[in-house]
mmCIF file of C-alpha atoms in Angstrom:
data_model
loop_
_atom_site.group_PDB
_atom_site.id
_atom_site.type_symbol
_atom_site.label_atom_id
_atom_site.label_comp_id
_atom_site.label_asym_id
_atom_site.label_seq_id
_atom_site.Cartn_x
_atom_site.Cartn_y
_atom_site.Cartn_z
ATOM 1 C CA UNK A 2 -11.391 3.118 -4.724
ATOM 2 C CA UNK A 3 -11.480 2.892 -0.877
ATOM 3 C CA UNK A 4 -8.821 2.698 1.575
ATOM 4 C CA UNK A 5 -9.782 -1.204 1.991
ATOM 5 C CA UNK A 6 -9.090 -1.737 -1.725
ATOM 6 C CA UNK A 7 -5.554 -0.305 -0.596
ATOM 7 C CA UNK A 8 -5.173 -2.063 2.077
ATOM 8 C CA UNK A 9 -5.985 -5.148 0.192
ATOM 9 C CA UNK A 10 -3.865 -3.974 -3.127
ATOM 10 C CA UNK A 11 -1.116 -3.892 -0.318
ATOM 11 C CA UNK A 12 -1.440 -7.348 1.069
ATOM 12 C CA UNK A 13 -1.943 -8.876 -2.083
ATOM 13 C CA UNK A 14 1.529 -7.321 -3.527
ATOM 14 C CA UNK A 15 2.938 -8.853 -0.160
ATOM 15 C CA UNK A 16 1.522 -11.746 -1.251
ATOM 16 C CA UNK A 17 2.908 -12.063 -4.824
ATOM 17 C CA UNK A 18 6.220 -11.477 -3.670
ATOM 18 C CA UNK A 19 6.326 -14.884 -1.005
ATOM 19 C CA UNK A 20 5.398 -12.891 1.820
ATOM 20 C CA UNK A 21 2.463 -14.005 4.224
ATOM 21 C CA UNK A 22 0.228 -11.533 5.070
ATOM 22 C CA UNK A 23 -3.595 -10.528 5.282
ATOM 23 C CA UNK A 24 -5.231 -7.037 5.943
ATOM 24 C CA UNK A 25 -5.669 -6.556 9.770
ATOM 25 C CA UNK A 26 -9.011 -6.514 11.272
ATOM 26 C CA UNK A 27 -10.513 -9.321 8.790
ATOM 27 C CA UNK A 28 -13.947 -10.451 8.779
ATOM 28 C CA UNK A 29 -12.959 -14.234 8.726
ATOM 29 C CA UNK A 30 -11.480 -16.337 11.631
ATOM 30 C CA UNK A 31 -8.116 -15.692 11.949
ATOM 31 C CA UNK A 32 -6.112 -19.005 11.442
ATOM 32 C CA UNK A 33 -2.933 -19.937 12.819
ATOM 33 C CA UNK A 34 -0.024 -20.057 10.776
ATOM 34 C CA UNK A 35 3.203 -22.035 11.099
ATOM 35 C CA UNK A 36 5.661 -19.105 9.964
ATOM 36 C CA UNK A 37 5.365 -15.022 9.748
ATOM 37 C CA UNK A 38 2.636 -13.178 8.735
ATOM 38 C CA UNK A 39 2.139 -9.414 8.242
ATOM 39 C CA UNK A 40 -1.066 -7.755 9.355
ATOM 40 C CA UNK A 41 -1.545 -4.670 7.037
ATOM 41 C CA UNK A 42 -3.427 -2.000 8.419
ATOM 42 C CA UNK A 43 -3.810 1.783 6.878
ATOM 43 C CA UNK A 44 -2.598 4.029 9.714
ATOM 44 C CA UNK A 45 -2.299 7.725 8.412
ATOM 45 C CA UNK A 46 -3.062 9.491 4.682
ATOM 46 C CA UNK A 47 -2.139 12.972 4.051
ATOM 47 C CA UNK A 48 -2.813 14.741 1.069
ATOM 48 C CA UNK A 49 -1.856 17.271 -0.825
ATOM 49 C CA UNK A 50 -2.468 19.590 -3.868
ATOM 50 C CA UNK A 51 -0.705 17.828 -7.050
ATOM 51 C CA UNK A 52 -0.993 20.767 -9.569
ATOM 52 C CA UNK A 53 -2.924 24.140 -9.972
ATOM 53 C CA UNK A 54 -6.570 23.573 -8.595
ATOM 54 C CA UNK A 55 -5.820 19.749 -8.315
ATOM 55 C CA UNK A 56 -5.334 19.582 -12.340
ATOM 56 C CA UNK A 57 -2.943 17.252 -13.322
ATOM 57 C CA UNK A 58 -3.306 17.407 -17.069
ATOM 58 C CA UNK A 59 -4.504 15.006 -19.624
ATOM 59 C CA UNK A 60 -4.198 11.825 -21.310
ATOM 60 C CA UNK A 61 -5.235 10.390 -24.791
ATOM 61 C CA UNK A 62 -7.696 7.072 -23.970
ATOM 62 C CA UNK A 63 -6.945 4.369 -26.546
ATOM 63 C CA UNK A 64 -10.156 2.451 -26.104
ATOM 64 C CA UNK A 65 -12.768 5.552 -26.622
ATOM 65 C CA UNK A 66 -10.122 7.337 -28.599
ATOM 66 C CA UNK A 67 -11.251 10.484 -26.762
ATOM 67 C CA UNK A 68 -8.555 13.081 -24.463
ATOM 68 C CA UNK A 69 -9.444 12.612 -20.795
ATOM 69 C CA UNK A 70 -8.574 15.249 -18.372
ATOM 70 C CA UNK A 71 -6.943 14.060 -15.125
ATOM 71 C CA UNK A 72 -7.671 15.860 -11.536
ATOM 72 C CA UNK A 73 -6.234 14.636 -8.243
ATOM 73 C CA UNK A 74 -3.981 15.216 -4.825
ATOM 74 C CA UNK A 75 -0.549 14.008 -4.104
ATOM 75 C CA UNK A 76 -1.251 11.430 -1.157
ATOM 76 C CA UNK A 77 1.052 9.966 1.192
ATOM 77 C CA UNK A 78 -0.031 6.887 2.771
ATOM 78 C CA UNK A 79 1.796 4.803 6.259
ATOM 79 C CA UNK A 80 1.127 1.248 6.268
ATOM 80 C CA UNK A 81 1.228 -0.595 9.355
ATOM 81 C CA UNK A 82 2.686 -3.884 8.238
ATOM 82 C CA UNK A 83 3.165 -5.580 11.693
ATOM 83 C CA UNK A 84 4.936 -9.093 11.720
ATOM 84 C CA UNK A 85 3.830 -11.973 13.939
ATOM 85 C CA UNK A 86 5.022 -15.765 14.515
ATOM 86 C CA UNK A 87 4.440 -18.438 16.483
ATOM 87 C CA UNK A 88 7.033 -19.577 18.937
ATOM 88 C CA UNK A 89 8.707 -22.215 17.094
ATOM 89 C CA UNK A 90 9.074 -19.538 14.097
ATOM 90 C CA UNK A 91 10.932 -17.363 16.570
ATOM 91 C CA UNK A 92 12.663 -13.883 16.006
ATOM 92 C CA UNK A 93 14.444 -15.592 13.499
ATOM 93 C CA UNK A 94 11.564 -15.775 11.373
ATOM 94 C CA UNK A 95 10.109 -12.188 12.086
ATOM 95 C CA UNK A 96 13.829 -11.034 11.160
ATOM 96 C CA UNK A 97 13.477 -13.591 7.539
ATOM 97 C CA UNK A 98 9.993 -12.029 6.705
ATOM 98 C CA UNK A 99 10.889 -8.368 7.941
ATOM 99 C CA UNK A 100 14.395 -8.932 5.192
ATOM 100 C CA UNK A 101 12.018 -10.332 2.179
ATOM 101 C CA UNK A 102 9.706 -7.783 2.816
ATOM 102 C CA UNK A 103 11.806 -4.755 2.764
ATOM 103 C CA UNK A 104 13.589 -6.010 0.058
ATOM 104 C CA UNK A 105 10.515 -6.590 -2.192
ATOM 105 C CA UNK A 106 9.038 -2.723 -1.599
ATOM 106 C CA UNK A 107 12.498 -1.510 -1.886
ATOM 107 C CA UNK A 108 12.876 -2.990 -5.322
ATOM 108 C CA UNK A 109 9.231 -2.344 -6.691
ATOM 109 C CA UNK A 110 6.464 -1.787 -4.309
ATOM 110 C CA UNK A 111 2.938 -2.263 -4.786
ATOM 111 C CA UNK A 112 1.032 -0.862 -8.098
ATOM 112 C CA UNK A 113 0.239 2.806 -7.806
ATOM 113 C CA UNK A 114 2.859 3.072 -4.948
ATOM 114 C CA UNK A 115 6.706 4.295 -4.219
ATOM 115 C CA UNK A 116 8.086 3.534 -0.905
ATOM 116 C CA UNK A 117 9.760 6.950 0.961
ATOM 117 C CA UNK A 118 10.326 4.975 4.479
ATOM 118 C CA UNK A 119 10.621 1.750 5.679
ATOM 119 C CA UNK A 120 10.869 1.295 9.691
ATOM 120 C CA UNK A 121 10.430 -1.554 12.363
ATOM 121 C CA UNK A 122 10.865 -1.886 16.105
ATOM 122 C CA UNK A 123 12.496 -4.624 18.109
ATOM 123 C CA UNK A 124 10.901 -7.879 17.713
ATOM 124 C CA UNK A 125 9.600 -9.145 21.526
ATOM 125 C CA UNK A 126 7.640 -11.878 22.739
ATOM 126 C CA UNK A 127 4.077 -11.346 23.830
ATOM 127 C CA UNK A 128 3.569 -14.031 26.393
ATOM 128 C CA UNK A 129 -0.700 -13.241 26.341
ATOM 129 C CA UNK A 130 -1.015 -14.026 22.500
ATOM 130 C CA UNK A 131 1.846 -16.927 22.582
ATOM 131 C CA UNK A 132 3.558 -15.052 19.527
ATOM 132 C CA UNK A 133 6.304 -12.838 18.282
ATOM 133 C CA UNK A 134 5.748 -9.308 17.034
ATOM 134 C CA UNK A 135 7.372 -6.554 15.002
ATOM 135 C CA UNK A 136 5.834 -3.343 14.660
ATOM 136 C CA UNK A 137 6.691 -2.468 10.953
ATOM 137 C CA UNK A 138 5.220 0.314 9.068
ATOM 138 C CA UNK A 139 6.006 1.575 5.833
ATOM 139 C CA UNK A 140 5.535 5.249 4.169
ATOM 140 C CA UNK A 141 4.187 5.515 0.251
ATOM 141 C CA UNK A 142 3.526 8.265 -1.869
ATOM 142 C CA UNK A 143 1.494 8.216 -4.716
ATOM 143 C CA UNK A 144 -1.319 9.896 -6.451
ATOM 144 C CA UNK A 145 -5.429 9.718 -5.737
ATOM 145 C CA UNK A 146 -7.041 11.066 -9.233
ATOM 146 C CA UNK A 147 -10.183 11.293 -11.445
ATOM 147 C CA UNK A 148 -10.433 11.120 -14.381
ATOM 148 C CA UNK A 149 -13.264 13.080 -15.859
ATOM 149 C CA UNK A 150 -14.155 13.019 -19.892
ATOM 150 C CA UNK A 151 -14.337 15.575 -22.332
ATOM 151 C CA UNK A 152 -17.698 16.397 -21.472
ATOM 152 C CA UNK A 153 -16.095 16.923 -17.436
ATOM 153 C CA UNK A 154 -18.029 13.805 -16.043
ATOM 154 C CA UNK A 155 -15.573 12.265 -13.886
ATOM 155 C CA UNK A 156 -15.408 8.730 -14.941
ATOM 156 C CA UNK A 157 -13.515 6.951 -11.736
ATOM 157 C CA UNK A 158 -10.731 7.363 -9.232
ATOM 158 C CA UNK A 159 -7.512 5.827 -9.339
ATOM 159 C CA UNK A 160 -4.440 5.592 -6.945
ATOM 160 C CA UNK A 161 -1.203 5.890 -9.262
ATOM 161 C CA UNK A 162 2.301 6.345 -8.102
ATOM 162 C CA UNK A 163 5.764 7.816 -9.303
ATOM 163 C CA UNK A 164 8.935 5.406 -9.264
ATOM 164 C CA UNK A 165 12.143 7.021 -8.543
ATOM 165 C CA UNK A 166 15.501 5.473 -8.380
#
């Protein structure tokens, strides 16, 4: 997995949950849009060690019915998840979309994911673009692993999260 497959994973949950939104920097035309969007970007990713020499233990695979061993880092990853609308939208609009939004990763979050922080800035008008615009960016901690097989071949990577409440 790449960070554009998280990027997208992001947008996509966005997506599912009524929100608007696309990953930033896309290789189509942008189109105009009559209400708020988010533009999701990846901004930072730390990592970390998630157990003794990045061994996080091992799971039974139903399919081959063989153990698999798991190896990865704790990762922590900060979304930029910037809001835009068109004048007749307004603030109003940025402030609707900024409420779903927040509420949706507060209450589930993308697969893989858990949110830690959610931020934003003050909405303002850019007079050069003809929009509004919220700088939004969200913190999410989850898990980058392999899993290798018995034989120690690692198999893929995965990003997998823990959900606390």
């Amino acid at each position: 997995m790449d960070f554009g497959e998280i990027r997208e994973r992001m947008a996509d949950y966005l997506q599912g949950q009524g929100i608007d939104a696309q990953c930033a920097y896309p290789e189509l035309e942008r189109v105009r849009r009559g209400g708020a969007v988010a533009a999701v970007s990846l901004r930072a990713c730390q990592g970390g060690p998630g157990g003794f020499q990045d061994y996080l233990g091992e799971r039974y695979d139903q399919e081959s019915g063989q153990w698999q061993e798991l190896y990865g880092k704790k990762i922590v990853l900060t979304f930029g998840l910037d809001l835009y609308a068109p004048q007749g939208c307004g603030a109003a609009g940025i402030q609707a979309a900024f409420d779903r939004m927040a509420e949706a990763l507060r209450r589930e979050g993308p697969p893989g994911l858990s949110l830690r922080e959610l931020s934003c800035g003050e909405t303002e008008f850019d007079q050069g673009a003809g929009l509004y615009h919220r700088t939004v960016e969200a913190v999410c901690q989850g898990y980058l692993y392999a899993v290798a097989s018995e034989g120690g071949t690692f198999l893929d990577f995965i990003v997998r999260g823990e959900r606390r409440i």
